[in-house]
């Protein structure tokens, strides 16, 4: 019997792109050093996953569904076990929360409930880039999910540096002009205005308005990723771009992975842009979705819908306790860095102090590469993410990312003390 051996070169070229290996690489290092304290995962705090009463939430959503659609309990329950509409089942509840909490005024039918924010990114990119004639601008360092989706779809990327105030608007304007002159204009720009992953930047209100004006001037669409907006300190939330968007230039993407739980795999996209005379971008995304995942699991949607309803249909109320814990962890992480490394300048190690999100960006005086991570893990029992994973090419980087979401108080303290020992002993700072 012969084995059909596949030549890697005979498979899609994106499979050889390093970005596809970035998550696997970190999982592999974590598996090899199970006792290490890991500042790598951007996953929610595991303590939040205990005691999620899926039955209660499902019941709560079923009552709502029976009421909203005037269905008997049997018919309502069946909806959870059947194939569902590609557009989703909880659109009304999510649209209500976006209006209440974020000032986003979107009709339920202009939302698509997706398999996490990742599917939303993929569908939007598929729809917006019919050919490779146009390009996607991204702030660098960039979330690998966007880079990976673009690579799978053969979409050209233009990296624009990120400042503490989000994407550098002058650099973006220059990139738009250069791309247009080169005959491959920028069709859309991906940004995460509230606490970007991995850089932790947050756009000021003024920068948000400037970005919208730039999008009008240069005629591109904005893909807004709002995964970490809920982590803002109480009373310090800023309006998302979509709430400021008077031209329907913004496609808004969110997820329940961090504010509820990631195993649900429920996210959403607001795509109210008209397409032709009678359709919207949401209609097109739902059509695409019907050929990718068909529909997002109705059971998972029911649990998430029920969780939202139990919190008065408010994303802010749903996220309040979690946001407080992430704020606490971020403060602890920055305070521990200060305690162990001083103000930074003397050691050549510096870091930012984000106002929210999961991540702190640390600058080293040497390349923060995979070889250095191996030393950190083997000799000091502490893991972090090399920032090179978030670049568009394989250029080295002297930065690394520390995530505080997955650890408890004690682990943060011990982890930073190990991290400081690693820096002192291995890079001589
Ligand atoms: C910035 C950003 N966008 C999107 C996602 C993907 O979210 P989901 O798990 O809902 O697919 C993540 C996940 O960590 C993220 O950090």
Short mmCIF file of C-alpha atoms and ligand atoms in Angstrom, two decimals:
data_model
loop_
_atom_site.label_atom_id
_atom_site.label_comp_id
_atom_site.label_asym_id
_atom_site.label_seq_id
_atom_site.Cartn_x
_atom_site.Cartn_y
_atom_site.Cartn_z
CA UNK A 1 0.00 0.00 0.00
CA UNK A 2 1.39 3.43 -0.85
CA UNK A 3 1.00 6.42 1.43
CA UNK A 4 -0.11 9.64 -0.12
CA UNK A 5 2.65 11.95 1.03
CA UNK A 6 1.83 15.63 0.71
CA UNK A 7 4.51 18.05 -0.35
CA UNK A 8 4.18 21.21 1.85
CA UNK A 9 4.72 23.29 -1.29
CA UNK A 10 1.57 21.73 -2.74
CA UNK A 11 -0.54 23.26 0.08
CA UNK A 12 -1.64 26.88 0.44
CA UNK A 13 1.36 29.16 1.01
CA UNK A 14 -0.23 30.73 4.14
CA UNK A 15 0.36 27.42 5.93
CA UNK A 16 4.08 28.19 5.91
CA UNK A 17 3.54 31.66 7.35
CA UNK A 18 5.14 31.97 10.81
CA UNK A 19 2.06 33.78 12.16
CA UNK A 20 0.11 30.51 12.01
CA UNK A 21 2.59 28.97 14.42
CA UNK A 22 2.66 31.78 16.99
CA UNK A 23 -0.03 30.39 19.33
CA UNK A 24 1.22 26.81 18.99
CA UNK A 25 4.75 27.92 19.84
CA UNK A 26 3.69 29.45 23.17
CA UNK A 27 1.51 26.46 24.06
CA UNK A 28 4.45 24.19 23.33
CA UNK A 29 6.80 26.20 25.60
CA UNK A 30 4.17 26.26 28.37
CA UNK A 31 3.76 22.47 28.08
CA UNK A 32 7.52 21.97 28.43
CA UNK A 33 7.72 24.16 31.54
CA UNK A 34 4.53 23.34 33.47
CA UNK A 35 5.88 24.87 36.70
CA UNK A 36 6.80 28.18 35.11
CA UNK A 37 4.66 31.22 35.84
CA UNK A 38 3.34 32.33 32.49
CA UNK A 39 2.66 35.93 31.57
CA UNK A 40 1.91 34.66 28.04
CA UNK A 41 -1.82 33.77 27.82
CA UNK A 42 -4.29 36.49 26.90
CA UNK A 43 -7.06 34.25 28.23
CA UNK A 44 -9.58 35.33 30.89
CA UNK A 45 -8.93 34.67 34.58
CA UNK A 46 -9.70 30.95 35.12
CA UNK A 47 -11.51 31.65 38.41
CA UNK A 48 -14.27 33.30 36.36
CA UNK A 49 -14.99 29.98 34.67
CA UNK A 50 -16.09 28.20 37.83
CA UNK A 51 -19.79 27.92 38.53
CA UNK A 52 -21.11 29.27 35.22
CA UNK A 53 -24.72 28.09 35.47
CA UNK A 54 -25.34 27.31 31.80
CA UNK A 55 -28.77 25.79 32.51
CA UNK A 56 -30.03 28.86 34.32
CA UNK A 57 -28.78 31.18 31.58
CA UNK A 58 -30.28 28.98 28.87
CA UNK A 59 -33.65 28.99 30.67
CA UNK A 60 -33.48 32.77 31.00
CA UNK A 61 -32.86 33.20 27.28
CA UNK A 62 -35.61 30.70 26.39
CA UNK A 63 -38.16 32.70 28.38
CA UNK A 64 -37.06 35.78 26.48
CA UNK A 65 -37.23 34.01 23.12
CA UNK A 66 -40.67 32.56 23.82
CA UNK A 67 -41.86 36.03 24.76
CA UNK A 68 -40.14 37.97 21.94
CA UNK A 69 -41.13 35.61 19.13
CA UNK A 70 -44.41 34.52 20.72
CA UNK A 71 -43.39 30.88 20.63
CA UNK A 72 -44.56 28.14 22.95
CA UNK A 73 -41.87 26.69 25.24
CA UNK A 74 -41.50 23.54 23.09
CA UNK A 75 -40.87 25.46 19.88
CA UNK A 76 -38.52 27.90 21.62
CA UNK A 77 -36.51 25.02 23.10
CA UNK A 78 -36.26 23.28 19.75
CA UNK A 79 -34.60 26.34 18.26
CA UNK A 80 -31.58 25.62 20.44
CA UNK A 81 -31.08 22.18 18.94
CA UNK A 82 -31.77 22.93 15.29
CA UNK A 83 -29.68 24.64 12.66
CA UNK A 84 -30.16 28.33 13.15
CA UNK A 85 -30.18 31.50 11.09
CA UNK A 86 -26.67 32.45 9.90
CA UNK A 87 -27.24 35.96 11.17
CA UNK A 88 -27.82 34.72 14.72
CA UNK A 89 -30.36 34.24 17.47
CA UNK A 90 -29.35 36.84 20.09
CA UNK A 91 -29.03 39.86 17.79
CA UNK A 92 -31.78 41.82 19.58
CA UNK A 93 -30.22 41.34 23.03
CA UNK A 94 -26.74 42.28 21.76
CA UNK A 95 -28.00 45.30 19.78
CA UNK A 96 -29.81 46.51 22.93
CA UNK A 97 -26.61 46.19 24.98
CA UNK A 98 -24.53 48.04 22.36
CA UNK A 99 -27.05 50.89 22.36
CA UNK A 100 -27.30 51.04 26.15
CA UNK A 101 -23.61 50.74 26.97
CA UNK A 102 -21.72 52.07 23.97
CA UNK A 103 -24.14 54.45 22.24
CA UNK A 104 -24.03 52.29 19.08
CA UNK A 105 -27.37 52.61 17.37
CA UNK A 106 -27.61 49.51 15.19
CA UNK A 107 -30.70 47.57 14.19
CA UNK A 108 -30.55 43.87 15.23
CA UNK A 109 -30.54 42.77 11.59
CA UNK A 110 -27.33 44.73 10.95
CA UNK A 111 -25.53 42.44 13.41
CA UNK A 112 -24.15 38.99 12.68
CA UNK A 113 -23.43 36.72 15.65
CA UNK A 114 -20.17 34.95 14.84
CA UNK A 115 -17.96 32.15 16.13
CA UNK A 116 -15.87 34.57 18.19
CA UNK A 117 -14.41 37.84 17.01
CA UNK A 118 -11.99 35.80 14.92
CA UNK A 119 -14.71 34.61 12.54
CA UNK A 120 -16.04 38.15 12.30
CA UNK A 121 -12.60 39.38 11.23
CA UNK A 122 -12.32 36.62 8.66
CA UNK A 123 -15.78 37.24 7.16
CA UNK A 124 -15.29 41.00 6.98
CA UNK A 125 -11.91 40.66 5.29
CA UNK A 126 -13.31 38.10 2.82
CA UNK A 127 -16.15 40.45 1.91
CA UNK A 128 -14.10 43.64 1.61
CA UNK A 129 -11.21 42.34 -0.48
CA UNK A 130 -12.48 40.75 -3.70
CA UNK A 131 -8.97 40.80 -5.19
CA UNK A 132 -5.46 41.61 -4.00
CA UNK A 133 -5.64 45.02 -5.70
CA UNK A 134 -6.31 46.79 -2.39
CA UNK A 135 -4.61 46.50 0.99
CA UNK A 136 -5.36 46.41 4.70
CA UNK A 137 -3.55 48.81 7.02
CA UNK A 138 -2.84 47.57 10.55
CA UNK A 139 -1.20 49.11 13.60
CA UNK A 140 2.07 47.32 14.37
CA UNK A 141 2.61 45.42 16.63
CA UNK A 142 -0.64 43.72 15.58
CA UNK A 143 -2.95 41.00 16.91
CA UNK A 144 -1.90 37.82 15.01
CA UNK A 145 -5.52 36.82 14.35
CA UNK A 146 -5.85 39.71 11.88
CA UNK A 147 -2.51 39.07 10.23
CA UNK A 148 -3.26 35.35 9.96
CA UNK A 149 -6.74 35.90 8.48
CA UNK A 150 -5.32 38.36 5.93
CA UNK A 151 -2.60 35.88 4.96
CA UNK A 152 -5.13 33.07 4.52
CA UNK A 153 -7.09 35.32 2.19
CA UNK A 154 -4.10 36.65 0.23
CA UNK A 155 -4.70 40.23 1.38
CA UNK A 156 -1.71 42.59 1.35
CA UNK A 157 -0.89 44.25 4.68
CA UNK A 158 0.58 47.68 5.31
CA UNK A 159 2.06 48.05 8.80
CA UNK A 160 1.72 51.44 10.51
CA UNK A 161 3.51 52.06 13.79
CA UNK A 162 1.52 52.38 16.97
CA UNK A 163 2.03 55.08 19.58
CA UNK A 164 0.67 55.22 23.15
CA UNK A 165 -2.31 57.03 21.55
CA UNK A 166 -3.05 54.21 19.10
CA UNK A 167 -2.19 54.04 15.41
CA UNK A 168 0.15 56.87 14.31
CA UNK A 169 -2.20 59.05 12.26
CA UNK A 170 0.52 60.91 10.33
CA UNK A 171 2.16 57.62 9.41
CA UNK A 172 -1.23 56.22 8.38
CA UNK A 173 -1.91 59.22 6.14
CA UNK A 174 1.53 58.85 4.55
CA UNK A 175 0.92 55.10 4.08
CA UNK A 176 -2.43 55.82 2.34
CA UNK A 177 -0.77 58.19 -0.11
CA UNK A 178 2.16 55.86 -0.79
CA UNK A 179 -0.17 52.90 -1.33
CA UNK A 180 -2.36 54.91 -3.72
CA UNK A 181 0.66 56.06 -5.72
CA UNK A 182 1.89 52.48 -5.90
CA UNK A 183 -1.50 51.50 -7.39
CA UNK A 184 -2.59 49.34 -4.41
CA UNK A 185 -4.74 51.65 -2.27
CA UNK A 186 -5.73 51.02 1.33
CA UNK A 187 -9.31 49.81 1.45
CA UNK A 188 -9.59 49.38 5.20
CA UNK A 189 -7.69 49.90 8.42
CA UNK A 190 -7.84 47.60 11.46
CA UNK A 191 -7.63 49.28 14.87
CA UNK A 192 -8.36 48.39 18.49
CA UNK A 193 -8.89 51.86 20.03
CA UNK A 194 -9.35 50.54 23.57
CA UNK A 195 -6.28 48.73 24.92
CA UNK A 196 -4.80 47.08 21.87
CA UNK A 197 -3.42 43.57 21.98
CA UNK A 198 -0.42 43.44 22.28
CA UNK A 199 0.63 47.09 22.70
CA UNK A 200 -1.90 48.24 25.32
CA UNK A 201 -2.42 51.60 23.57
CA UNK A 202 -5.65 53.56 23.91
CA UNK A 203 -6.84 56.28 21.55
CA UNK A 204 -7.85 59.60 23.08
CA UNK A 205 -11.27 61.04 22.11
CA UNK A 206 -9.54 63.60 19.86
CA UNK A 207 -7.53 60.90 18.05
CA UNK A 208 -10.73 58.93 17.46
CA UNK A 209 -12.28 61.94 15.73
CA UNK A 210 -9.09 62.56 13.75
CA UNK A 211 -9.00 58.94 12.60
CA UNK A 212 -12.61 59.18 11.40
CA UNK A 213 -11.80 62.39 9.51
CA UNK A 214 -8.73 60.75 7.96
CA UNK A 215 -10.85 57.76 6.88
CA UNK A 216 -13.21 60.19 5.13
CA UNK A 217 -10.38 62.13 3.47
CA UNK A 218 -8.50 59.06 2.29
CA UNK A 219 -11.68 57.04 1.70
CA UNK A 220 -11.05 53.84 3.65
CA UNK A 221 -13.22 51.75 5.99
CA UNK A 222 -12.38 51.16 9.64
CA UNK A 223 -12.45 47.74 11.29
CA UNK A 224 -12.86 48.43 14.97
CA UNK A 225 -11.97 45.60 17.37
CA UNK A 226 -13.45 46.24 20.81
CA UNK A 227 -12.41 43.08 22.63
CA UNK A 228 -10.87 44.87 25.64
CA UNK A 229 -13.03 48.01 25.95
CA UNK A 230 -14.88 46.55 28.96
CA UNK A 231 -11.66 46.59 31.02
CA UNK A 232 -11.65 50.39 31.34
CA UNK A 233 -11.77 51.64 34.92
CA UNK A 234 -15.25 52.36 36.24
CA UNK A 235 -16.53 55.60 34.73
CA UNK A 236 -13.54 55.89 32.35
CA UNK A 237 -15.10 54.28 29.26
CA UNK A 238 -14.74 56.15 25.96
CA UNK A 239 -17.17 56.00 23.03
CA UNK A 240 -16.12 53.45 20.42
CA UNK A 241 -15.47 54.71 16.88
CA UNK A 242 -18.78 53.19 15.81
CA UNK A 243 -20.68 55.47 18.19
CA UNK A 244 -18.98 58.50 16.59
CA UNK A 245 -19.41 57.28 13.03
CA UNK A 246 -21.84 59.45 11.07
CA UNK A 247 -20.86 57.99 7.67
CA UNK A 248 -21.18 54.26 8.31
CA UNK A 249 -17.44 53.88 7.77
CA UNK A 250 -16.88 51.74 10.85
CA UNK A 251 -17.42 47.99 11.05
CA UNK A 252 -17.51 47.17 14.75
CA UNK A 253 -16.35 43.78 16.08
CA UNK A 254 -16.71 42.40 19.60
CA UNK A 255 -16.67 39.14 21.52
CA UNK A 256 -18.03 37.49 24.65
CA UNK A 257 -14.80 35.51 25.05
CA UNK A 258 -13.36 37.78 27.73
CA UNK A 259 -16.51 39.21 29.31
CA UNK A 260 -18.31 35.82 29.53
CA UNK A 261 -16.14 32.81 28.65
CA UNK A 262 -14.06 31.89 25.59
CA UNK A 263 -15.36 28.33 25.24
CA UNK A 264 -18.73 29.72 24.15
CA UNK A 265 -17.07 31.00 20.95
CA UNK A 266 -19.61 33.79 20.53
CA UNK A 267 -18.71 37.15 19.01
CA UNK A 268 -20.48 39.71 16.86
CA UNK A 269 -20.04 42.23 14.09
CA UNK A 270 -22.04 45.38 13.41
CA UNK A 271 -22.06 45.90 9.65
CA UNK A 272 -24.78 48.43 8.81
CA UNK A 273 -23.18 49.65 5.55
CA UNK A 274 -25.69 49.66 2.67
CA UNK A 275 -24.77 47.37 -0.22
CA UNK A 276 -26.59 48.23 -3.44
CA UNK A 277 -30.18 49.34 -3.11
CA UNK A 278 -31.60 46.81 -0.72
CA UNK A 279 -28.88 44.95 1.16
CA UNK A 280 -26.43 45.66 3.95
CA UNK A 281 -22.91 44.40 4.60
CA UNK A 282 -24.44 42.28 7.40
CA UNK A 283 -26.57 40.48 4.77
CA UNK A 284 -23.42 39.72 2.79
CA UNK A 285 -21.52 38.53 5.88
CA UNK A 286 -24.40 36.24 6.83
CA UNK A 287 -24.32 34.79 3.30
CA UNK A 288 -20.57 34.17 3.61
CA UNK A 289 -21.04 32.66 7.05
CA UNK A 290 -23.58 30.19 5.67
CA UNK A 291 -20.68 28.70 3.70
CA UNK A 292 -18.12 28.76 6.54
CA UNK A 293 -19.68 27.82 9.89
CA UNK A 294 -23.37 27.85 8.77
CA UNK A 295 -24.45 29.37 12.09
CA UNK A 296 -23.01 30.04 15.52
CA UNK A 297 -24.08 27.32 17.96
CA UNK A 298 -27.62 28.25 19.15
CA UNK A 299 -26.90 26.61 22.52
CA UNK A 300 -23.83 28.77 23.05
CA UNK A 301 -25.76 31.86 21.94
CA UNK A 302 -28.54 31.03 24.40
CA UNK A 303 -26.10 30.84 27.31
CA UNK A 304 -24.52 34.17 26.36
CA UNK A 305 -27.92 35.77 25.70
CA UNK A 306 -29.10 34.56 29.12
CA UNK A 307 -25.97 35.93 30.83
CA UNK A 308 -26.60 39.32 29.27
CA UNK A 309 -30.29 39.30 30.21
CA UNK A 310 -29.42 38.36 33.82
CA UNK A 311 -27.32 41.53 33.92
CA UNK A 312 -30.15 43.76 32.74
CA UNK A 313 -29.10 43.37 29.09
CA UNK A 314 -26.02 45.46 29.85
CA UNK A 315 -22.48 44.66 28.76
CA UNK A 316 -21.18 47.10 31.35
CA UNK A 317 -22.97 45.31 34.20
CA UNK A 318 -21.91 41.93 32.84
CA UNK A 319 -18.27 43.04 32.79
CA UNK A 320 -18.13 45.09 35.99
CA UNK A 321 -16.64 42.52 38.41
CA UNK A 322 -14.28 41.20 35.75
CA UNK A 323 -13.10 44.63 34.77
CA UNK A 324 -12.34 45.35 38.45
CA UNK A 325 -10.18 42.22 38.70
CA UNK A 326 -8.25 43.03 35.52
CA UNK A 327 -7.72 46.61 36.71
CA UNK A 328 -6.40 45.23 40.00
CA UNK A 329 -4.07 42.76 38.25
CA UNK A 330 -2.72 45.45 35.92
CA UNK A 331 -2.02 47.76 38.86
CA UNK A 332 -0.33 44.91 40.76
CA UNK A 333 1.79 44.00 37.74
CA UNK A 334 2.99 47.58 37.17
CA UNK A 335 3.61 48.11 40.90
CA UNK A 336 5.60 44.85 41.14
CA UNK A 337 7.69 45.83 38.10
CA UNK A 338 8.44 49.15 39.76
CA UNK A 339 9.32 47.51 43.06
CA UNK A 340 11.64 44.96 41.47
CA UNK A 341 13.11 46.99 38.64
CA UNK A 342 12.98 50.54 39.93
CA UNK A 343 11.85 53.34 37.68
CA UNK A 344 13.35 51.45 34.74
CA UNK A 345 15.72 53.98 33.24
CA UNK A 346 18.67 52.90 35.41
CA UNK A 347 18.40 49.27 34.29
CA UNK A 348 17.73 49.93 30.62
CA UNK A 349 14.37 48.13 31.00
CA UNK A 350 11.26 50.26 30.55
CA UNK A 351 7.56 49.51 30.22
CA UNK A 352 4.26 51.23 29.55
CA UNK A 353 1.48 51.60 32.12
CA UNK A 354 -1.76 51.03 30.24
CA UNK A 355 -5.04 52.24 31.71
CA UNK A 356 -6.78 48.96 30.91
CA UNK A 357 -6.63 45.74 28.93
CA UNK A 358 -4.60 42.65 29.77
CA UNK A 359 -1.12 43.62 28.58
CA UNK A 360 2.03 45.51 29.49
CA UNK A 361 4.73 46.11 26.90
CA UNK A 362 8.33 45.84 28.17
CA UNK A 363 11.40 47.21 26.33
CA UNK A 364 14.71 45.41 26.85
CA UNK A 365 18.16 46.63 25.85
CA UNK A 366 18.64 43.33 23.91
CA UNK A 367 16.48 41.34 21.45
CA UNK A 368 13.56 39.64 23.20
CA UNK A 369 13.69 36.55 21.02
CA UNK A 370 12.76 32.90 21.38
CA UNK A 371 16.27 31.96 22.55
CA UNK A 372 15.97 34.44 25.43
CA UNK A 373 12.52 33.10 26.28
CA UNK A 374 13.98 29.60 26.51
CA UNK A 375 16.57 30.86 29.03
CA UNK A 376 13.87 32.68 30.98
CA UNK A 377 11.76 29.50 31.15
CA UNK A 378 14.53 26.99 31.87
CA UNK A 379 16.58 28.96 34.39
CA UNK A 380 14.04 31.27 35.99
CA UNK A 381 10.63 29.61 35.55
CA UNK A 382 8.93 32.59 33.98
CA UNK A 383 7.32 32.91 30.53
CA UNK A 384 6.36 35.89 28.41
CA UNK A 385 5.55 36.57 24.76
CA UNK A 386 8.22 37.89 22.40
CA UNK A 387 6.80 40.90 20.58
CA UNK A 388 8.33 39.65 17.31
CA UNK A 389 5.24 37.42 17.04
CA UNK A 390 3.19 40.55 16.46
CA UNK A 391 5.19 41.97 13.56
CA UNK A 392 4.42 41.56 9.89
CA UNK A 393 7.87 40.24 9.03
CA UNK A 394 10.57 38.39 10.92
CA UNK A 395 12.38 41.50 12.06
CA UNK A 396 13.63 41.10 15.60
CA UNK A 397 12.28 43.16 18.43
CA UNK A 398 13.57 44.19 21.82
CA UNK A 399 10.05 44.25 23.25
CA UNK A 400 8.01 41.60 24.98
CA UNK A 401 4.43 41.35 26.22
CA UNK A 402 3.38 40.53 29.77
CA UNK A 403 -0.24 39.50 30.25
CA UNK A 404 -1.84 39.79 33.69
CA UNK A 405 -5.25 38.28 32.99
CA UNK A 406 -4.61 34.61 33.75
CA UNK A 407 -2.75 34.94 37.07
CA UNK A 408 -3.71 35.53 40.67
CA UNK A 409 -2.15 38.06 43.03
CA UNK A 410 0.53 35.76 44.39
CA UNK A 411 1.55 34.48 40.96
CA UNK A 412 1.93 38.03 39.69
CA UNK A 413 4.21 38.92 42.59
CA UNK A 414 6.31 35.74 42.34
CA UNK A 415 6.35 35.94 38.54
CA UNK A 416 7.67 39.51 38.53
CA UNK A 417 10.32 38.64 41.10
CA UNK A 418 11.46 35.76 38.82
CA UNK A 419 11.29 38.06 35.80
CA UNK A 420 13.48 40.64 37.56
CA UNK A 421 16.01 37.93 38.51
CA UNK A 422 16.05 36.78 34.90
CA UNK A 423 16.71 40.30 33.63
CA UNK A 424 19.38 41.00 36.21
CA UNK A 425 21.25 37.75 35.72
CA UNK A 426 20.83 37.11 32.03
CA UNK A 427 20.96 40.50 30.38
CA UNK A 428 23.05 42.22 33.02
CA UNK A 429 20.62 45.02 33.67
C1 LIG B 1 -7.52 41.90 19.91
C2 LIG B 1 -8.26 40.61 19.77
N1 LIG B 1 -9.18 40.50 18.78
C3 LIG B 1 -9.85 39.37 18.59
C4 LIG B 1 -9.65 38.27 19.41
C5 LIG B 1 -10.39 36.99 19.11
O1 LIG B 1 -11.46 36.84 19.95
P1 LIG B 1 -12.34 35.52 19.95
O2 LIG B 1 -11.80 34.62 20.98
O3 LIG B 1 -13.71 35.99 20.25
O4 LIG B 1 -12.28 34.91 18.57
C6 LIG B 1 -8.72 38.33 20.46
C7 LIG B 1 -8.48 37.17 21.30
O5 LIG B 1 -7.65 37.14 22.16
C8 LIG B 1 -8.00 39.55 20.63
O6 LIG B 1 -7.07 39.69 21.59
#
